[in-house]
XYZ file of N, CA, C and O in Angstrom:
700
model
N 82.872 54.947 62.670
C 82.568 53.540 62.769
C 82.948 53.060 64.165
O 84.079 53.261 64.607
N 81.870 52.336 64.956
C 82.312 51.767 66.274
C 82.722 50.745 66.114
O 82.135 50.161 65.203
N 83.684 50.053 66.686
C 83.963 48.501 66.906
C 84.172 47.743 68.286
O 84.914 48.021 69.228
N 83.355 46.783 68.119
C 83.199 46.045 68.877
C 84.437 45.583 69.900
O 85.405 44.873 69.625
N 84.066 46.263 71.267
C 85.536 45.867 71.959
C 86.123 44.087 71.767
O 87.306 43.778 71.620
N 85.045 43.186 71.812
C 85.059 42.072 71.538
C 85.542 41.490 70.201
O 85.794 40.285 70.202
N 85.659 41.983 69.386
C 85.870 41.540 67.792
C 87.723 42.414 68.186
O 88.666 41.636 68.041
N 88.022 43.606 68.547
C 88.651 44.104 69.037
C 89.832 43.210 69.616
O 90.983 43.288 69.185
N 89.541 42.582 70.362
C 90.574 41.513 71.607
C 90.799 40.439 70.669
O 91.899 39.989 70.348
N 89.294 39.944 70.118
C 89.976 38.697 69.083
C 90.765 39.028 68.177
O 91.596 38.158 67.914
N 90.841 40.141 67.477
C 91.494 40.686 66.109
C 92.766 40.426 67.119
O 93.226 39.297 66.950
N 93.258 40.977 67.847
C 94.667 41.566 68.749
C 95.099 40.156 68.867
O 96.146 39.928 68.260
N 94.507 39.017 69.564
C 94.884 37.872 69.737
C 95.319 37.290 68.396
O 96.506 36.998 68.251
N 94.450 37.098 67.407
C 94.354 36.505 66.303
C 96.215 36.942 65.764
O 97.175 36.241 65.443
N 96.013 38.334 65.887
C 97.270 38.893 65.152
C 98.429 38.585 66.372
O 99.239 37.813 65.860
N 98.790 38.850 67.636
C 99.493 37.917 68.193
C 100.355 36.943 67.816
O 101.572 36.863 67.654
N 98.618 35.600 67.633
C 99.256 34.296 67.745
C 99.902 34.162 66.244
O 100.876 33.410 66.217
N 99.535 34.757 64.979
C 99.916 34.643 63.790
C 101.419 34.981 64.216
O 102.135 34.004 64.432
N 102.021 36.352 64.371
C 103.195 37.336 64.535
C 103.981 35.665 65.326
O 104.929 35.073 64.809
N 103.764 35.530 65.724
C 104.308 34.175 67.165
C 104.794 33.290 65.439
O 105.760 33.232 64.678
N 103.455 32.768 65.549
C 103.536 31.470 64.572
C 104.974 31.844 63.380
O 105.646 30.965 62.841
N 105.141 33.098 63.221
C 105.895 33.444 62.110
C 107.125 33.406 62.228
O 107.968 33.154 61.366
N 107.294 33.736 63.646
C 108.825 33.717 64.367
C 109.187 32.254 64.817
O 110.264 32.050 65.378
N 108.585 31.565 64.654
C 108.595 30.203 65.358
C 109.001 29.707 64.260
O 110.095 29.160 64.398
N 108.500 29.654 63.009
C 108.888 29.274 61.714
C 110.069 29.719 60.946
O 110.732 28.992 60.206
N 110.340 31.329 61.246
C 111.742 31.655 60.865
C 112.957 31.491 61.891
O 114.080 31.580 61.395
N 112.870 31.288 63.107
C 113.980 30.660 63.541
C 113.768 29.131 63.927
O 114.430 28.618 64.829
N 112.857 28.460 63.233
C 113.003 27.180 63.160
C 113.959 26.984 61.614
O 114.698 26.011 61.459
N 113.890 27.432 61.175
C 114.748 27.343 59.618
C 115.701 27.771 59.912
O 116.664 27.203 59.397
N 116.034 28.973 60.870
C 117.428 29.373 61.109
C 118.065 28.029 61.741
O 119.187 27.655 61.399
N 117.318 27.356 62.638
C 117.982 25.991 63.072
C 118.242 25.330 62.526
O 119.412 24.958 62.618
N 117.485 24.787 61.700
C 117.838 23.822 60.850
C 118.765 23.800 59.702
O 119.299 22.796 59.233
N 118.924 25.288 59.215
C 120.047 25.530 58.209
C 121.471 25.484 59.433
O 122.422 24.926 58.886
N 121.709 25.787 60.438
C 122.286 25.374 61.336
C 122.924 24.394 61.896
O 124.060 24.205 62.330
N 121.636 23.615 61.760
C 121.977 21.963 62.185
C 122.764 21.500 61.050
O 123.934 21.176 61.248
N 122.233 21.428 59.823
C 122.472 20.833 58.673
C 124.192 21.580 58.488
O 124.777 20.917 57.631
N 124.860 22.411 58.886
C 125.692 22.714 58.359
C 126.630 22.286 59.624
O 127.746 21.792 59.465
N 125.976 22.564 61.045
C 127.088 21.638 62.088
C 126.924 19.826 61.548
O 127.926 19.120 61.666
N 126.347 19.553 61.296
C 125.965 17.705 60.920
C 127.173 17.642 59.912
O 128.120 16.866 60.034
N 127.028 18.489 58.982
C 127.875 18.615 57.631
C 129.726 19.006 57.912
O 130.727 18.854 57.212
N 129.537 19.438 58.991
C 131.099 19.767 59.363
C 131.327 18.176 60.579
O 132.006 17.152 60.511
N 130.459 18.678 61.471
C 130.694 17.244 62.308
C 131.108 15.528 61.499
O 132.007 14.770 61.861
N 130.296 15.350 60.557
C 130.063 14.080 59.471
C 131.715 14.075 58.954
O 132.386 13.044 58.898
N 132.038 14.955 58.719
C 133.444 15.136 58.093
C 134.811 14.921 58.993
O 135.966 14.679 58.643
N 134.260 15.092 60.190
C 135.507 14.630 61.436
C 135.089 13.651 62.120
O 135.652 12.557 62.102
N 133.781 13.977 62.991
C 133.503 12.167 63.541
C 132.041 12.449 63.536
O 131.491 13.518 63.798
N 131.605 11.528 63.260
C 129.876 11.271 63.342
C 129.514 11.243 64.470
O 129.964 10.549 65.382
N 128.233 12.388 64.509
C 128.081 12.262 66.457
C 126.471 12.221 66.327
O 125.996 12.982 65.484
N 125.780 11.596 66.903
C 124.483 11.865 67.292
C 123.398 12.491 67.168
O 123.029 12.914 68.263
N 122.549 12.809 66.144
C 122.134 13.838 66.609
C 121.060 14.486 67.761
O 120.491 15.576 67.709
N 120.999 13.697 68.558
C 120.485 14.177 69.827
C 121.102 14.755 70.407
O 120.456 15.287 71.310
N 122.502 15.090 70.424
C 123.755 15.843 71.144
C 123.637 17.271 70.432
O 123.556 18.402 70.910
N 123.663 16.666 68.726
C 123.464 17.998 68.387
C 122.550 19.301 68.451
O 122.835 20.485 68.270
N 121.624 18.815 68.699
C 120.168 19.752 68.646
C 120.397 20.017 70.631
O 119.785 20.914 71.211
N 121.174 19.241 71.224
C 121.428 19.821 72.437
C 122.095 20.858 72.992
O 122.037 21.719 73.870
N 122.878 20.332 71.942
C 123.825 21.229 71.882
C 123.929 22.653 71.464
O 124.647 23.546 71.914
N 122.839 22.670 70.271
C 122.584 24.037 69.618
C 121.044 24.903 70.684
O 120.826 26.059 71.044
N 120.542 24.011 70.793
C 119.282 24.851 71.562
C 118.917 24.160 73.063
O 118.144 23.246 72.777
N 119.073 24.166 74.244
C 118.972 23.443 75.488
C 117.447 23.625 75.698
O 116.997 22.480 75.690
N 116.523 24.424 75.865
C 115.585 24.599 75.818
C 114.344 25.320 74.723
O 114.017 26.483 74.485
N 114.004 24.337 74.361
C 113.143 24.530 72.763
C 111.755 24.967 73.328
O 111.329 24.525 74.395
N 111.139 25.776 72.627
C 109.112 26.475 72.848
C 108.871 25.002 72.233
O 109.652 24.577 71.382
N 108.059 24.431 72.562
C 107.221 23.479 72.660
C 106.866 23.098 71.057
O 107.296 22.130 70.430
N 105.860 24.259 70.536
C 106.089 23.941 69.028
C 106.864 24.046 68.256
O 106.535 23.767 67.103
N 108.363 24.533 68.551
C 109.751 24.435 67.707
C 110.013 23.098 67.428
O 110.344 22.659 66.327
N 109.766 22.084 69.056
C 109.858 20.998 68.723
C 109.152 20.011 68.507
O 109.661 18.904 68.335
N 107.949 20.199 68.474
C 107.036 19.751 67.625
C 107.627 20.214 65.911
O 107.285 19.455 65.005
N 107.872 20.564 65.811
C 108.487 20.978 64.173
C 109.769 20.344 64.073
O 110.264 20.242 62.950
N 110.307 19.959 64.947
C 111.757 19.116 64.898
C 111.813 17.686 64.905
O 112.682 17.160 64.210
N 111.196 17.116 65.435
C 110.383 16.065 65.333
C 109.803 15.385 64.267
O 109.744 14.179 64.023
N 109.351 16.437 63.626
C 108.552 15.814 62.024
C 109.195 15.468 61.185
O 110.109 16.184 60.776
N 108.908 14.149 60.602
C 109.990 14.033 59.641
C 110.351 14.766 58.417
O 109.386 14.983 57.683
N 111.833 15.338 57.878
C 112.065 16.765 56.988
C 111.165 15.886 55.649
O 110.949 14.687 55.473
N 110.831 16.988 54.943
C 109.999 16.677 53.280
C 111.047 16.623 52.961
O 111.849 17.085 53.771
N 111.517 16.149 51.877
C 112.910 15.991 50.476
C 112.157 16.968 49.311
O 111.069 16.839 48.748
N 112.921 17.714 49.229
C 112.739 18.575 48.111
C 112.641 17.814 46.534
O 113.572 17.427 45.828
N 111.634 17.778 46.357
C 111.381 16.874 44.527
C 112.235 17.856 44.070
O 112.494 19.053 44.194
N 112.732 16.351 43.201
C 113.677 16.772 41.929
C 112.475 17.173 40.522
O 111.651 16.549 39.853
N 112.974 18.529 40.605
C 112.207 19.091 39.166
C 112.569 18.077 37.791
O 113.371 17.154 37.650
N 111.456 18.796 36.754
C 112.231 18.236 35.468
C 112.875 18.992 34.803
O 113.026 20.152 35.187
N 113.673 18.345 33.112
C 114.833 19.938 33.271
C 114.401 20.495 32.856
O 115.109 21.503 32.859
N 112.979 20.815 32.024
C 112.345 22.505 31.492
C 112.327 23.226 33.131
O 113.275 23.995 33.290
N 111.655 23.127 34.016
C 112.048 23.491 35.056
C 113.116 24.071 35.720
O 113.189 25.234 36.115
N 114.007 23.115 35.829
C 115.523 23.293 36.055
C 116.279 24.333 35.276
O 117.085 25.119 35.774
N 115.955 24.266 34.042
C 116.274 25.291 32.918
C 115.656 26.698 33.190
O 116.373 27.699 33.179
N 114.383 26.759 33.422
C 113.919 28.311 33.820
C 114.672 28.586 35.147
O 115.334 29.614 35.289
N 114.574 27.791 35.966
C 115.157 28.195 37.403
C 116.854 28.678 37.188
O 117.196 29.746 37.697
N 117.889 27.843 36.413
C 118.773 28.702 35.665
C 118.617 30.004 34.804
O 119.234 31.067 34.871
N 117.619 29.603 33.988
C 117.729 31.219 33.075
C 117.408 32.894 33.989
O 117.694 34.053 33.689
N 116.493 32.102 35.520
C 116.303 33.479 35.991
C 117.339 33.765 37.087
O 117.034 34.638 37.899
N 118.728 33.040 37.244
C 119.716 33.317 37.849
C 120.690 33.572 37.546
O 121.541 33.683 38.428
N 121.117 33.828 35.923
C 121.625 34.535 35.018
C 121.715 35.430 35.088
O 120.642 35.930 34.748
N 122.779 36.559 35.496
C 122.655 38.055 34.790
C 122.054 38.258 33.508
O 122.213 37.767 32.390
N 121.280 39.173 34.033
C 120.519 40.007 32.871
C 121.305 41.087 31.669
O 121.996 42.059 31.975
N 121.085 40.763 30.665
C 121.783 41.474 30.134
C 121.510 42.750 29.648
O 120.322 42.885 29.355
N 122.391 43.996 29.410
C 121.533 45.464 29.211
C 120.766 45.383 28.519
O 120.877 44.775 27.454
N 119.878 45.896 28.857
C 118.710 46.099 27.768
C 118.885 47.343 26.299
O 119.645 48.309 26.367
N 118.256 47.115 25.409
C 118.797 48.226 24.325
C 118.288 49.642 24.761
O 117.330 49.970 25.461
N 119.246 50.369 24.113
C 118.724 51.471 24.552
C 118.134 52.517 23.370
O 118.548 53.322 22.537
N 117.160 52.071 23.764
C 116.188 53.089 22.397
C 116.538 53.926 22.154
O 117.142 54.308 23.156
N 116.686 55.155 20.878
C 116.758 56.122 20.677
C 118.835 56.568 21.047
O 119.154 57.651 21.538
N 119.642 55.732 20.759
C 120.771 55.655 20.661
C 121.494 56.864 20.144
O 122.351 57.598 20.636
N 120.949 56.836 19.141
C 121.847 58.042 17.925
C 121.140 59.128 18.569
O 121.809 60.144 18.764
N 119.918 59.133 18.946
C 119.335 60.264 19.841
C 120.391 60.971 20.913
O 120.830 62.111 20.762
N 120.656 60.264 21.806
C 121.210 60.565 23.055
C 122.700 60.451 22.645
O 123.365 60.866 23.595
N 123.459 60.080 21.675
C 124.608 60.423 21.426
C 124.671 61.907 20.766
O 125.360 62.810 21.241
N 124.026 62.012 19.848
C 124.066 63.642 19.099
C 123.466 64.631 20.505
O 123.770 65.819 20.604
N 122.656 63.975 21.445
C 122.440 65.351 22.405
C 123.400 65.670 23.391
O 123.443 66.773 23.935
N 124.416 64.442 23.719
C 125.446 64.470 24.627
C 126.501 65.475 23.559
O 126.852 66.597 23.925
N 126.752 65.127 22.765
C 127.450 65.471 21.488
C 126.935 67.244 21.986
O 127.650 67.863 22.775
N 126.089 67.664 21.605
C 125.405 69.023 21.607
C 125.582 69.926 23.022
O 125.627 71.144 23.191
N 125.651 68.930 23.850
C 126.041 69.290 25.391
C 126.850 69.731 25.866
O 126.779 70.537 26.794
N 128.307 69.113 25.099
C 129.321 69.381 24.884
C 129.690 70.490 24.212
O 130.354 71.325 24.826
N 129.433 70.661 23.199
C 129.921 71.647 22.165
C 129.362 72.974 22.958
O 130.104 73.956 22.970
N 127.974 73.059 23.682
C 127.555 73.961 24.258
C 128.222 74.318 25.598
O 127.812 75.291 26.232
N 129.264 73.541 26.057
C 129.207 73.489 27.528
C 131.300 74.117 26.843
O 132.071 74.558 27.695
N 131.669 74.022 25.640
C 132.923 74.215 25.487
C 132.385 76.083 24.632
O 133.171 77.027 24.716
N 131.416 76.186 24.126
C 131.400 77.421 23.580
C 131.287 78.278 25.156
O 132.131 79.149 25.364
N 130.237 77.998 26.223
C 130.407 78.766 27.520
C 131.914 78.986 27.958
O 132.380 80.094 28.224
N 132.671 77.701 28.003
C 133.898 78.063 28.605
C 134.750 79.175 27.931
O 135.293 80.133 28.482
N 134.744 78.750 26.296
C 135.432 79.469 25.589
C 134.734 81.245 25.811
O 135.667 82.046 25.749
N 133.473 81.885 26.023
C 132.814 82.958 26.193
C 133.604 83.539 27.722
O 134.257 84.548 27.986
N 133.194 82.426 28.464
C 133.693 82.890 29.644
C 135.394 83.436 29.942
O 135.765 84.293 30.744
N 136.175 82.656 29.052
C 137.628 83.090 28.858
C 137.884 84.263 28.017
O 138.730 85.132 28.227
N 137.051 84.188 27.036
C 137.205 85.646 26.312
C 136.458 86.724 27.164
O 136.771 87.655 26.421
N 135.984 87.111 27.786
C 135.279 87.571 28.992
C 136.572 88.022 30.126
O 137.117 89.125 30.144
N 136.765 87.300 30.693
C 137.812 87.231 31.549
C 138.885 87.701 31.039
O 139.510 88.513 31.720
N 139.391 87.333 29.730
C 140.460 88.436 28.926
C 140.222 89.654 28.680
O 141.134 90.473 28.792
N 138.890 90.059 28.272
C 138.620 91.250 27.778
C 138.420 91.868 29.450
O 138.840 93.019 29.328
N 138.095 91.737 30.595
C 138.515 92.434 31.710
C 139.448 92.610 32.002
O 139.907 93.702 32.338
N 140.123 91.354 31.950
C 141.745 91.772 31.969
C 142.626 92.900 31.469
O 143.514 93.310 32.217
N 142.456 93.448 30.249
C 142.872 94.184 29.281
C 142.624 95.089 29.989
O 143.462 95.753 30.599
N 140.718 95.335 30.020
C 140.357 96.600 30.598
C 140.960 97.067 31.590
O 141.302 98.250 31.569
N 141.290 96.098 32.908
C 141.353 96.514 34.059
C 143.246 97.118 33.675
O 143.714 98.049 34.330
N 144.042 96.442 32.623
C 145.492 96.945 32.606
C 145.404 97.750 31.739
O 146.488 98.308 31.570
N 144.269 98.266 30.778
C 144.866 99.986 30.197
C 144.020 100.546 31.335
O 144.508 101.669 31.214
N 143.202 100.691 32.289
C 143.097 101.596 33.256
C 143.490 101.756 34.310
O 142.912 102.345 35.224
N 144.657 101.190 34.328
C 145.806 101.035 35.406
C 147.037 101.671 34.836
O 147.969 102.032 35.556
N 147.027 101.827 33.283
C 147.877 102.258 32.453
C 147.937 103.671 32.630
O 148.896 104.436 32.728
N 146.398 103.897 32.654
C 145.922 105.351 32.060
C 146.161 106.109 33.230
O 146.664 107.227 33.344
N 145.620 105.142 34.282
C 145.939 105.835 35.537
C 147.733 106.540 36.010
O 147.930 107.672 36.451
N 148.688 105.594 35.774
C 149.946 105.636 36.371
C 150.356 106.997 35.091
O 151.056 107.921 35.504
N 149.940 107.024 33.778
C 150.437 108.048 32.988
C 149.779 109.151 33.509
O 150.459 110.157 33.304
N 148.542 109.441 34.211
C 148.276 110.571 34.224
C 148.554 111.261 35.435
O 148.148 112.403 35.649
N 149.497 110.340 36.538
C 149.790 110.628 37.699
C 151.392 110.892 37.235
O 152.081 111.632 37.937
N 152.006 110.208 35.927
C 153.416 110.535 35.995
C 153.278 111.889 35.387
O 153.998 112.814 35.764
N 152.402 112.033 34.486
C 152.016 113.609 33.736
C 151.617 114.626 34.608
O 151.776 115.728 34.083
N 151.081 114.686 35.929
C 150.976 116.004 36.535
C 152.099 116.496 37.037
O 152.869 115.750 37.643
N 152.363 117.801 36.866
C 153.209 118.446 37.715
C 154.328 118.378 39.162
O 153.891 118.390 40.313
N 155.334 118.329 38.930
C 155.808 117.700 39.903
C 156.098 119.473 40.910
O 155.583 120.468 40.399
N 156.830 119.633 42.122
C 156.880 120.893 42.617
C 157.125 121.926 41.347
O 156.432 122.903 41.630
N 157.617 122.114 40.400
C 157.774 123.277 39.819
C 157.026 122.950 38.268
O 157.392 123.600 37.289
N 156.022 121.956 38.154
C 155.140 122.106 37.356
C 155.896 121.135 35.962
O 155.383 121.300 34.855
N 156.719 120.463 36.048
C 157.163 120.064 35.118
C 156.969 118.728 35.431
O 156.973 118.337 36.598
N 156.721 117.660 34.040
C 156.013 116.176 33.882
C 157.583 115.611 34.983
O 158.670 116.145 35.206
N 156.925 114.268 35.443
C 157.856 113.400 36.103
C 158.327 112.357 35.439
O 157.571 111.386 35.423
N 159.599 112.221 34.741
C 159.903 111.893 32.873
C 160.441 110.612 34.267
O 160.722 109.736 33.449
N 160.636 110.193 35.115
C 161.094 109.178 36.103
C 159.881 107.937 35.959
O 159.823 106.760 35.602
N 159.172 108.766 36.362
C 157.399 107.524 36.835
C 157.049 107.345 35.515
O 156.728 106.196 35.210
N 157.023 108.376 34.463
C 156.766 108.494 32.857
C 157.400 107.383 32.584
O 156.721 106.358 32.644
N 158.969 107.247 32.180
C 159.979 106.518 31.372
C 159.372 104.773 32.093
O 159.152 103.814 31.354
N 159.212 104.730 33.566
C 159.115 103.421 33.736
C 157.552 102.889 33.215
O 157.717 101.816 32.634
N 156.158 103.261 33.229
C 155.410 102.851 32.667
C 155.473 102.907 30.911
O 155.018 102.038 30.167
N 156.029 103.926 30.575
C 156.262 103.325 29.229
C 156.759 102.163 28.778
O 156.257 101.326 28.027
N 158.205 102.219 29.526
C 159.231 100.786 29.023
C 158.066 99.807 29.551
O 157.640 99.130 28.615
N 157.447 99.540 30.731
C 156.359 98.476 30.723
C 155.512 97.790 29.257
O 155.496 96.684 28.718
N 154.816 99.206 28.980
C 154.214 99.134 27.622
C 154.934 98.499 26.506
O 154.536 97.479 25.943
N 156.256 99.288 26.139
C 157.222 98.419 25.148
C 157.590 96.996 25.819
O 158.326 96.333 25.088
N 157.401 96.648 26.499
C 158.144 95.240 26.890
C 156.796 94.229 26.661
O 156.905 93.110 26.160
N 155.292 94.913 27.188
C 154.004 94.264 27.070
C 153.842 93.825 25.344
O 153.473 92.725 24.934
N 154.158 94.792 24.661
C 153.813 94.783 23.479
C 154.895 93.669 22.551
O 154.518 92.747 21.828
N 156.244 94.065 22.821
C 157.385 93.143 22.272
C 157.094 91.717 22.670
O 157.282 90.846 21.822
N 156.700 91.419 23.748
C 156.186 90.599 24.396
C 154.983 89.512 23.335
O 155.032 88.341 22.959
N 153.833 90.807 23.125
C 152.267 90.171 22.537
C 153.289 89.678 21.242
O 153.676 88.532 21.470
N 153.716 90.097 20.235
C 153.612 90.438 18.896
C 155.187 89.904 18.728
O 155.742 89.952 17.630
């Protein structure tokens, strides 16, 4: 699709002067919520002017800022109270909403659990039963090193006697 360099420049301008117009309008409200709150502190200690004030806050205004300052402010109409009443009800916290399917999501948390305590419990019996393994083959090992032959071929009743008493003390110990 070609477009017209001309439709082109106006679009660019058009969007420009809008973007302008928009900023002109939001920090014209920033002023004026401004003004209204220096007036509101000033009013309370000494009443001053407000030509001082708006001098005071902005020395040099864009042309249509003050053209907008100038105009006399609208007064916000007083609603009626069905009005007034919705405009309260939608500044209310909201309250939780129900949560469908309740007994649902309690029995599956419920199930989550029980599943997530049978893993632990697997995983500990697991970890015990290596345990064991790894100390009778540490057992088996030290007896069959106290059982070989020492220089003249006879068991080593020294390395023997101390892994046994281990065993009796493991066992007096369990039981």
């Amino acid at each position: 699709m070609v477009v017209n360099k001309e439709y082109l420049q106006d679009f660019q301008k058009i969007k420009k002067t809008l973007i302008h117009k928009a900023k002109v309008k939001k920090s014209y409200s920033k002023l004026k919520h401004r003004e209204l709150n220096v007036t509101t502190t000033s009013r309370a200690t000494l009443p001053e002017p407000e030509g001082e004030v708006t001098a005071a806050v902005a020395p040099e205004l864009h042309p249509e800022r003050q053209a907008m300052l100038d105009e006399p402010a609208t007064e916000v109409p007083e609603l009626p109270p069905t009005q007034q009443h919705q405009l309260e009800a939608k500044r209310r916290p909201r309250k939780s909403k129900p949560v469908p399917f309740k007994k649902e999501a309690r029995s599956a948390q419920r199930r989550r659990e029980e599943a997530e305590q049978r893993r632990t419990a697997i995983q500990e019996a697991k970890e015990q039963r290596q345990h064991k393994i790894e100390e009778r083959e540490r057992f088996r090992r030290a007896m069959a090193k106290a059982r070989t032959g020492g220089r003249n071929g006879q068991r080593k009743l020294g390395r023997e006697s101390t892994v046994l008493l281990e065993k009796v003390q493991r066992v007096m110990s369990e039981g």
